Amino acid sequence: MGFFDGLLGARLTEFDSGEAATGSIQLTGRHHTVSLTKQGAATGNLRVNLTWRMRTSDFDTGQRTSLFRHPFRALKPAEVLGHGQSMVNVDLDLGCLYELTDGTKGVVQPLGNLLGDVNAPPYIKLSGDDRFGSASGETMYVNLDHRDAIKRLLVFVYIYDQTPAFDRTHAIVTLYPSNGPRIEIGLDERHPQARSCAVVMIENVKGELIVRREVKFVYGFQGELDRLYGWGLQWGRGYKTVDR
C-alpha cells in the first residue's frame, strides 16, 4: 500500500448567484469567494462533503460506438458513482488543516485516525473514510458556533494510494451551511501526477467568515500543502490500516 504524510507533532465577496435549479453557489476561478457571515450562515454545523466518480470517457468507449443504434443515449450521460479494481485503484480522502485563534495548529484526516471533535477543539469532525467513491462520499463537520476560536481552515483532498489519478476522477467538494445555498467547488482540472489538492480556505477575517476557492494541485502530500500555506507542522510517513 502507498505511504504519504502523517502528522507527528484579500476580502473579496464576489460569488456566483446560485442557480435556481440547483440552489447552489459555484465557486470558480473568476468568482472565488463568498461570505458565510453575509449569507447569515456563520452558525451551526457546516457540513463539508467530498464525492467523486470516475470519468467514464476513460474506459466507456462502447457507448460512443453504439450511439448510431441508440441515439437517445447521448441525452443521458453515463455516471459511475463507485468503481472497482478493474477500473482504477484510487482512494480520495478528505482532510483539513486548522489553525485556531489561540495558536493551536493541526490536521483532521483519516490517516492516523485523526478524526477530530465537533464539540471541543478543533471543532472539526470527520465522520468516516469512504474508500470507493460511494454516493455519500466523505463528510466533515465544522462547528461554526465556535467560529471565534477559528482562525483559518484549509480543506484538502489527497489520494491514498501509489496511483495518482486526479485526471481520471471527477471530484466535487460541497459545503452545506446551516442557512442558504450550498457551495460547490469542482476539481475538474487535469493534473495526472498530482497527489493532493488544496480545495478551499475558510478564514476568519475580522469576525467575518470568508470561504475562498483554492484548487491548487501539488505533487506531494500534506507536508507540501503545509509548506505552500505556511502551517509549520512536522510530518512523517503514515499508513492506513488494512481493515478500516
mmCIF file of C-alpha atoms in Angstrom:
data_model
loop_
_atom_site.group_PDB
_atom_site.id
_atom_site.type_symbol
_atom_site.label_atom_id
_atom_site.label_comp_id
_atom_site.label_asym_id
_atom_site.label_seq_id
_atom_site.Cartn_x
_atom_site.Cartn_y
_atom_site.Cartn_z
ATOM 1 C CA MET A 1 0.000 0.000 0.000
ATOM 2 C CA GLY A 2 1.079 3.539 -0.557
ATOM 3 C CA PHE A 3 2.510 5.842 2.062
ATOM 4 C CA PHE A 4 2.331 9.554 2.499
ATOM 5 C CA ASP A 5 2.420 12.245 5.109
ATOM 6 C CA GLY A 6 1.097 11.665 8.603
ATOM 7 C CA LEU A 7 1.242 14.214 11.398
ATOM 8 C CA LEU A 8 3.898 13.925 14.080
ATOM 9 C CA GLY A 9 3.831 16.736 16.215
ATOM 10 C CA ALA A 10 -7.966 39.732 0.166
ATOM 11 C CA ARG A 11 -11.521 40.051 1.458
ATOM 12 C CA LEU A 12 -13.430 39.650 -1.824
ATOM 13 C CA THR A 13 -17.077 38.699 -1.645
ATOM 14 C CA GLU A 14 -17.866 38.131 -5.302
ATOM 15 C CA PHE A 15 -19.610 34.881 -5.992
ATOM 16 C CA ASP A 16 -21.942 33.292 -8.485
ATOM 17 C CA SER A 17 -25.522 33.969 -7.549
ATOM 18 C CA GLY A 18 -26.556 30.325 -7.471
ATOM 19 C CA GLU A 19 -28.777 28.571 -9.935
ATOM 20 C CA ALA A 20 -32.458 28.205 -9.180
ATOM 21 C CA ALA A 21 -32.438 24.631 -10.438
ATOM 22 C CA THR A 22 -29.650 23.516 -8.128
ATOM 23 C CA GLY A 23 -29.805 26.034 -5.309
ATOM 24 C CA SER A 24 -26.027 26.205 -5.251
ATOM 25 C CA ILE A 25 -23.179 28.668 -5.441
ATOM 26 C CA GLN A 26 -20.434 27.572 -7.823
ATOM 27 C CA LEU A 27 -17.033 28.882 -6.780
ATOM 28 C CA THR A 28 -14.886 29.349 -9.870
ATOM 29 C CA GLY A 29 -11.569 30.913 -10.758
ATOM 30 C CA ARG A 30 -13.360 34.148 -11.596
ATOM 31 C CA HIS A 31 -15.853 34.195 -8.715
ATOM 32 C CA HIS A 32 -13.910 32.523 -5.975
ATOM 33 C CA THR A 33 -15.111 33.860 -2.612
ATOM 34 C CA VAL A 34 -18.290 34.010 -0.581
ATOM 35 C CA SER A 35 -19.015 35.347 2.906
ATOM 36 C CA LEU A 36 -20.804 32.922 5.206
ATOM 37 C CA THR A 37 -21.427 35.828 7.571
ATOM 38 C CA LYS A 38 -23.201 37.922 4.933
ATOM 39 C CA GLN A 39 -25.210 34.852 3.932
ATOM 40 C CA GLY A 40 -26.382 34.501 7.527
ATOM 41 C CA ALA A 41 -24.741 31.065 7.589
ATOM 42 C CA ALA A 42 -21.939 31.523 10.121
ATOM 43 C CA THR A 43 -23.585 29.451 12.864
ATOM 44 C CA GLY A 44 -24.417 25.804 13.440
ATOM 45 C CA ASN A 45 -22.620 22.887 11.826
ATOM 46 C CA LEU A 46 -21.109 23.460 8.406
ATOM 47 C CA ARG A 47 -21.140 20.138 6.552
ATOM 48 C CA VAL A 48 -18.271 19.584 4.106
ATOM 49 C CA ASN A 49 -18.772 16.682 1.708
ATOM 50 C CA LEU A 50 -16.427 15.043 -0.812
ATOM 51 C CA THR A 51 -17.871 12.901 -3.581
ATOM 52 C CA TRP A 52 -16.294 11.601 -6.750
ATOM 53 C CA ARG A 53 -16.996 9.426 -9.739
ATOM 54 C CA MET A 54 -14.767 8.030 -12.424
ATOM 55 C CA ARG A 55 -14.517 9.872 -15.725
ATOM 56 C CA THR A 56 -16.386 7.443 -17.955
ATOM 57 C CA SER A 57 -14.612 8.767 -21.038
ATOM 58 C CA ASP A 58 -11.503 6.949 -19.836
ATOM 59 C CA PHE A 59 -12.984 3.481 -20.091
ATOM 60 C CA ASP A 60 -16.507 3.625 -21.589
ATOM 61 C CA THR A 61 -15.670 3.504 -25.266
ATOM 62 C CA GLY A 62 -18.541 1.166 -26.104
ATOM 63 C CA GLN A 63 -21.172 3.831 -25.579
ATOM 64 C CA ARG A 64 -19.714 6.152 -28.207
ATOM 65 C CA THR A 65 -19.655 3.367 -30.788
ATOM 66 C CA SER A 66 -23.290 2.427 -30.161
ATOM 67 C CA LEU A 67 -24.860 5.879 -30.470
ATOM 68 C CA PHE A 68 -25.990 5.132 -34.014
ATOM 69 C CA ARG A 69 -28.078 2.253 -32.675
ATOM 70 C CA HIS A 70 -29.224 4.121 -29.565
ATOM 71 C CA PRO A 71 -29.116 7.851 -30.362
ATOM 72 C CA PHE A 72 -31.010 8.856 -27.206
ATOM 73 C CA ARG A 73 -28.133 7.645 -25.042
ATOM 74 C CA ALA A 74 -26.388 10.907 -25.838
ATOM 75 C CA LEU A 75 -29.080 12.690 -23.848
ATOM 76 C CA LYS A 76 -28.259 10.698 -20.710
ATOM 77 C CA PRO A 77 -24.581 10.986 -19.759
ATOM 78 C CA ALA A 78 -23.165 7.914 -18.105
ATOM 79 C CA GLU A 79 -22.152 8.271 -14.484
ATOM 80 C CA VAL A 80 -20.326 5.835 -12.258
ATOM 81 C CA LEU A 81 -20.590 6.548 -8.549
ATOM 82 C CA GLY A 82 -18.433 3.635 -7.494
ATOM 83 C CA HIS A 83 -15.616 1.731 -9.082
ATOM 84 C CA GLY A 84 -13.731 -1.494 -8.840
ATOM 85 C CA GLN A 85 -10.145 -2.634 -9.119
ATOM 86 C CA SER A 86 -10.618 -3.294 -12.839
ATOM 87 C CA MET A 87 -11.144 0.413 -13.497
ATOM 88 C CA VAL A 88 -8.534 2.178 -11.413
ATOM 89 C CA ASN A 89 -7.161 1.844 -7.917
ATOM 90 C CA VAL A 90 -7.829 5.260 -6.380
ATOM 91 C CA ASP A 91 -8.876 6.342 -2.914
ATOM 92 C CA LEU A 92 -9.629 10.020 -2.392
ATOM 93 C CA ASP A 93 -9.558 11.281 1.188
ATOM 94 C CA LEU A 94 -10.885 14.473 2.721
ATOM 95 C CA GLY A 95 -8.793 16.377 5.253
ATOM 96 C CA CYS A 96 -8.498 19.755 6.925
ATOM 97 C CA LEU A 97 -5.532 21.745 8.208
ATOM 98 C CA TYR A 98 -6.663 24.005 11.027
ATOM 99 C CA GLU A 99 -5.282 26.986 12.893
ATOM 100 C CA LEU A 100 -7.167 28.309 15.912
ATOM 101 C CA THR A 101 -7.013 31.834 17.274
ATOM 102 C CA ASP A 102 -5.058 30.630 20.325
ATOM 103 C CA GLY A 103 -2.263 29.434 18.011
ATOM 104 C CA THR A 104 -3.168 25.729 18.059
ATOM 105 C CA LYS A 105 -2.483 24.028 14.733
ATOM 106 C CA GLY A 106 -3.143 20.519 13.477
ATOM 107 C CA VAL A 107 -4.881 18.327 10.942
ATOM 108 C CA VAL A 108 -8.069 16.280 10.730
ATOM 109 C CA GLN A 109 -7.809 13.345 8.307
ATOM 110 C CA PRO A 110 -8.439 9.581 8.035
ATOM 111 C CA LEU A 111 -4.704 8.836 8.134
ATOM 112 C CA GLY A 112 -3.658 8.233 11.704
ATOM 113 C CA ASN A 113 -7.297 8.173 12.799
ATOM 114 C CA LEU A 114 -7.128 11.940 13.389
ATOM 115 C CA LEU A 115 -10.897 12.400 13.181
ATOM 116 C CA GLY A 116 -11.206 15.487 15.391
ATOM 117 C CA ASP A 117 -14.031 16.622 17.665
ATOM 118 C CA VAL A 118 -17.005 18.813 16.765
ATOM 119 C CA ASN A 119 -17.791 19.990 20.320
ATOM 120 C CA ALA A 120 -14.228 20.633 21.522
ATOM 121 C CA PRO A 121 -11.086 21.985 19.842
ATOM 122 C CA PRO A 122 -10.535 21.889 16.901
ATOM 123 C CA TYR A 123 -14.364 21.940 16.429
ATOM 124 C CA ILE A 124 -13.972 19.785 13.310
ATOM 125 C CA LYS A 125 -15.089 16.173 12.993
ATOM 126 C CA LEU A 126 -14.537 13.733 10.140
ATOM 127 C CA SER A 127 -17.370 11.219 10.039
ATOM 128 C CA GLY A 128 -15.604 8.414 8.220
ATOM 129 C CA ASP A 129 -13.443 7.189 5.363
ATOM 130 C CA ASP A 130 -15.016 6.320 2.013
ATOM 131 C CA ARG A 131 -12.601 4.188 0.012
ATOM 132 C CA PHE A 132 -14.697 3.508 -3.058
ATOM 133 C CA GLY A 133 -16.367 6.736 -4.158
ATOM 134 C CA SER A 134 -19.829 5.847 -2.878
ATOM 135 C CA ALA A 135 -22.752 8.200 -3.413
ATOM 136 C CA SER A 136 -22.496 9.545 0.138
ATOM 137 C CA GLY A 137 -18.752 10.187 -0.075
ATOM 138 C CA GLU A 138 -16.818 11.524 2.912
ATOM 139 C CA THR A 139 -18.217 14.135 5.278
ATOM 140 C CA MET A 140 -16.640 16.562 7.715
ATOM 141 C CA TYR A 141 -18.452 18.849 10.158
ATOM 142 C CA VAL A 142 -17.250 22.265 11.349
ATOM 143 C CA ASN A 143 -18.953 23.750 14.416
ATOM 144 C CA LEU A 144 -19.358 27.411 13.495
ATOM 145 C CA ASP A 145 -20.890 28.218 16.867
ATOM 146 C CA HIS A 146 -17.216 28.348 17.881
ATOM 147 C CA ARG A 147 -16.233 30.497 14.897
ATOM 148 C CA ASP A 148 -14.459 32.999 17.170
ATOM 149 C CA ALA A 149 -11.973 30.233 18.035
ATOM 150 C CA ILE A 150 -11.207 29.514 14.367
ATOM 151 C CA LYS A 151 -8.533 31.496 12.521
ATOM 152 C CA ARG A 152 -8.305 29.522 9.268
ATOM 153 C CA LEU A 153 -9.192 26.105 7.881
ATOM 154 C CA LEU A 154 -7.760 24.590 4.702
ATOM 155 C CA VAL A 155 -9.913 21.801 3.313
ATOM 156 C CA PHE A 156 -7.893 19.480 1.087
ATOM 157 C CA VAL A 157 -8.209 16.225 -0.825
ATOM 158 C CA TYR A 158 -5.444 13.690 -1.302
ATOM 159 C CA ILE A 159 -5.042 10.323 -2.974
ATOM 160 C CA TYR A 160 -4.286 7.409 -0.698
ATOM 161 C CA ASP A 161 -2.503 5.002 -2.977
ATOM 162 C CA GLN A 162 0.540 4.953 -5.205
ATOM 163 C CA THR A 163 -1.647 5.709 -8.238
ATOM 164 C CA PRO A 164 -2.051 9.432 -8.954
ATOM 165 C CA ALA A 165 -5.409 9.660 -10.710
ATOM 166 C CA PHE A 166 -6.932 13.108 -10.278
ATOM 167 C CA ASP A 167 -7.177 13.235 -14.065
ATOM 168 C CA ARG A 168 -9.365 10.099 -14.039
ATOM 169 C CA THR A 169 -11.802 11.215 -11.370
ATOM 170 C CA HIS A 170 -14.445 13.900 -11.240
ATOM 171 C CA ALA A 171 -14.451 15.131 -7.643
ATOM 172 C CA ILE A 172 -16.660 17.753 -6.020
ATOM 173 C CA VAL A 173 -16.321 19.297 -2.573
ATOM 174 C CA THR A 174 -19.635 20.733 -1.375
ATOM 175 C CA LEU A 175 -20.186 22.940 1.654
ATOM 176 C CA TYR A 176 -23.634 22.798 3.230
ATOM 177 C CA PRO A 177 -24.099 25.798 5.563
ATOM 178 C CA SER A 178 -26.832 25.882 8.176
ATOM 179 C CA ASN A 179 -28.583 28.545 6.100
ATOM 180 C CA GLY A 180 -28.644 29.466 2.433
ATOM 181 C CA PRO A 181 -27.447 27.651 -0.686
ATOM 182 C CA ARG A 182 -24.773 25.001 -0.758
ATOM 183 C CA ILE A 183 -21.340 25.951 -2.061
ATOM 184 C CA GLU A 184 -19.698 23.721 -4.688
ATOM 185 C CA ILE A 185 -16.059 23.507 -5.746
ATOM 186 C CA GLY A 186 -15.282 21.170 -8.634
ATOM 187 C CA LEU A 187 -11.856 19.576 -9.083
ATOM 188 C CA ASP A 188 -12.038 19.335 -12.849
ATOM 189 C CA GLU A 189 -8.537 20.402 -13.823
ATOM 190 C CA ARG A 190 -6.360 17.673 -15.312
ATOM 191 C CA HIS A 191 -3.273 17.058 -13.171
ATOM 192 C CA PRO A 192 -2.367 13.410 -13.808
ATOM 193 C CA GLN A 193 0.637 13.303 -11.461
ATOM 194 C CA ALA A 194 -0.827 15.330 -8.583
ATOM 195 C CA ARG A 195 -1.401 13.552 -5.290
ATOM 196 C CA SER A 196 -3.014 16.336 -3.254
ATOM 197 C CA CYS A 197 -5.196 19.368 -3.810
ATOM 198 C CA ALA A 198 -5.875 22.365 -1.582
ATOM 199 C CA VAL A 199 -9.569 22.892 -2.286
ATOM 200 C CA VAL A 200 -10.966 25.715 -0.171
ATOM 201 C CA MET A 201 -9.880 28.059 2.616
ATOM 202 C CA ILE A 202 -12.295 29.131 5.351
ATOM 203 C CA GLU A 203 -10.869 32.163 7.107
ATOM 204 C CA ASN A 204 -11.978 34.401 9.945
ATOM 205 C CA VAL A 205 -11.247 37.934 8.733
ATOM 206 C CA LYS A 206 -12.070 40.484 11.452
ATOM 207 C CA GLY A 207 -15.041 38.429 12.579
ATOM 208 C CA GLU A 208 -16.299 37.632 9.084
ATOM 209 C CA LEU A 209 -16.101 34.050 7.832
ATOM 210 C CA ILE A 210 -14.865 34.029 4.236
ATOM 211 C CA VAL A 211 -14.863 30.929 2.016
ATOM 212 C CA ARG A 212 -12.250 31.133 -0.743
ATOM 213 C CA ARG A 213 -11.716 28.687 -3.577
ATOM 214 C CA GLU A 214 -8.114 27.476 -3.850
ATOM 215 C CA VAL A 215 -7.971 24.362 -6.093
ATOM 216 C CA LYS A 216 -4.181 24.142 -6.054
ATOM 217 C CA PHE A 217 -2.801 20.740 -7.026
ATOM 218 C CA VAL A 218 0.555 19.598 -5.682
ATOM 219 C CA TYR A 219 2.686 16.574 -6.464
ATOM 220 C CA GLY A 220 3.397 15.665 -2.850
ATOM 221 C CA PHE A 221 1.226 15.053 0.166
ATOM 222 C CA GLN A 222 0.104 17.009 3.214
ATOM 223 C CA GLY A 223 3.612 18.233 4.011
ATOM 224 C CA GLU A 224 3.767 20.028 0.673
ATOM 225 C CA LEU A 225 0.389 21.672 1.289
ATOM 226 C CA ASP A 226 1.695 22.707 4.702
ATOM 227 C CA ARG A 227 4.733 24.381 3.150
ATOM 228 C CA LEU A 228 2.613 26.051 0.476
ATOM 229 C CA TYR A 229 0.363 27.677 3.077
ATOM 230 C CA GLY A 230 2.890 28.103 5.895
ATOM 231 C CA TRP A 231 1.307 25.892 8.549
ATOM 232 C CA GLY A 232 4.600 24.830 10.116
ATOM 233 C CA LEU A 233 3.697 21.297 11.265
ATOM 234 C CA GLN A 234 6.066 18.327 11.387
ATOM 235 C CA TRP A 235 5.228 15.441 9.052
ATOM 236 C CA GLY A 236 6.359 11.870 8.526
ATOM 237 C CA ARG A 237 5.306 8.776 6.639
ATOM 238 C CA GLY A 238 1.909 7.377 7.539
ATOM 239 C CA TYR A 239 -0.285 4.426 6.605
ATOM 240 C CA LYS A 240 -3.866 3.328 6.808
ATOM 241 C CA THR A 241 -4.769 0.064 8.465
ATOM 242 C CA VAL A 242 -5.952 -2.622 6.073
ATOM 243 C CA ASP A 243 -9.266 -3.301 7.841
ATOM 244 C CA ARG A 244 -10.545 0.298 8.026
#
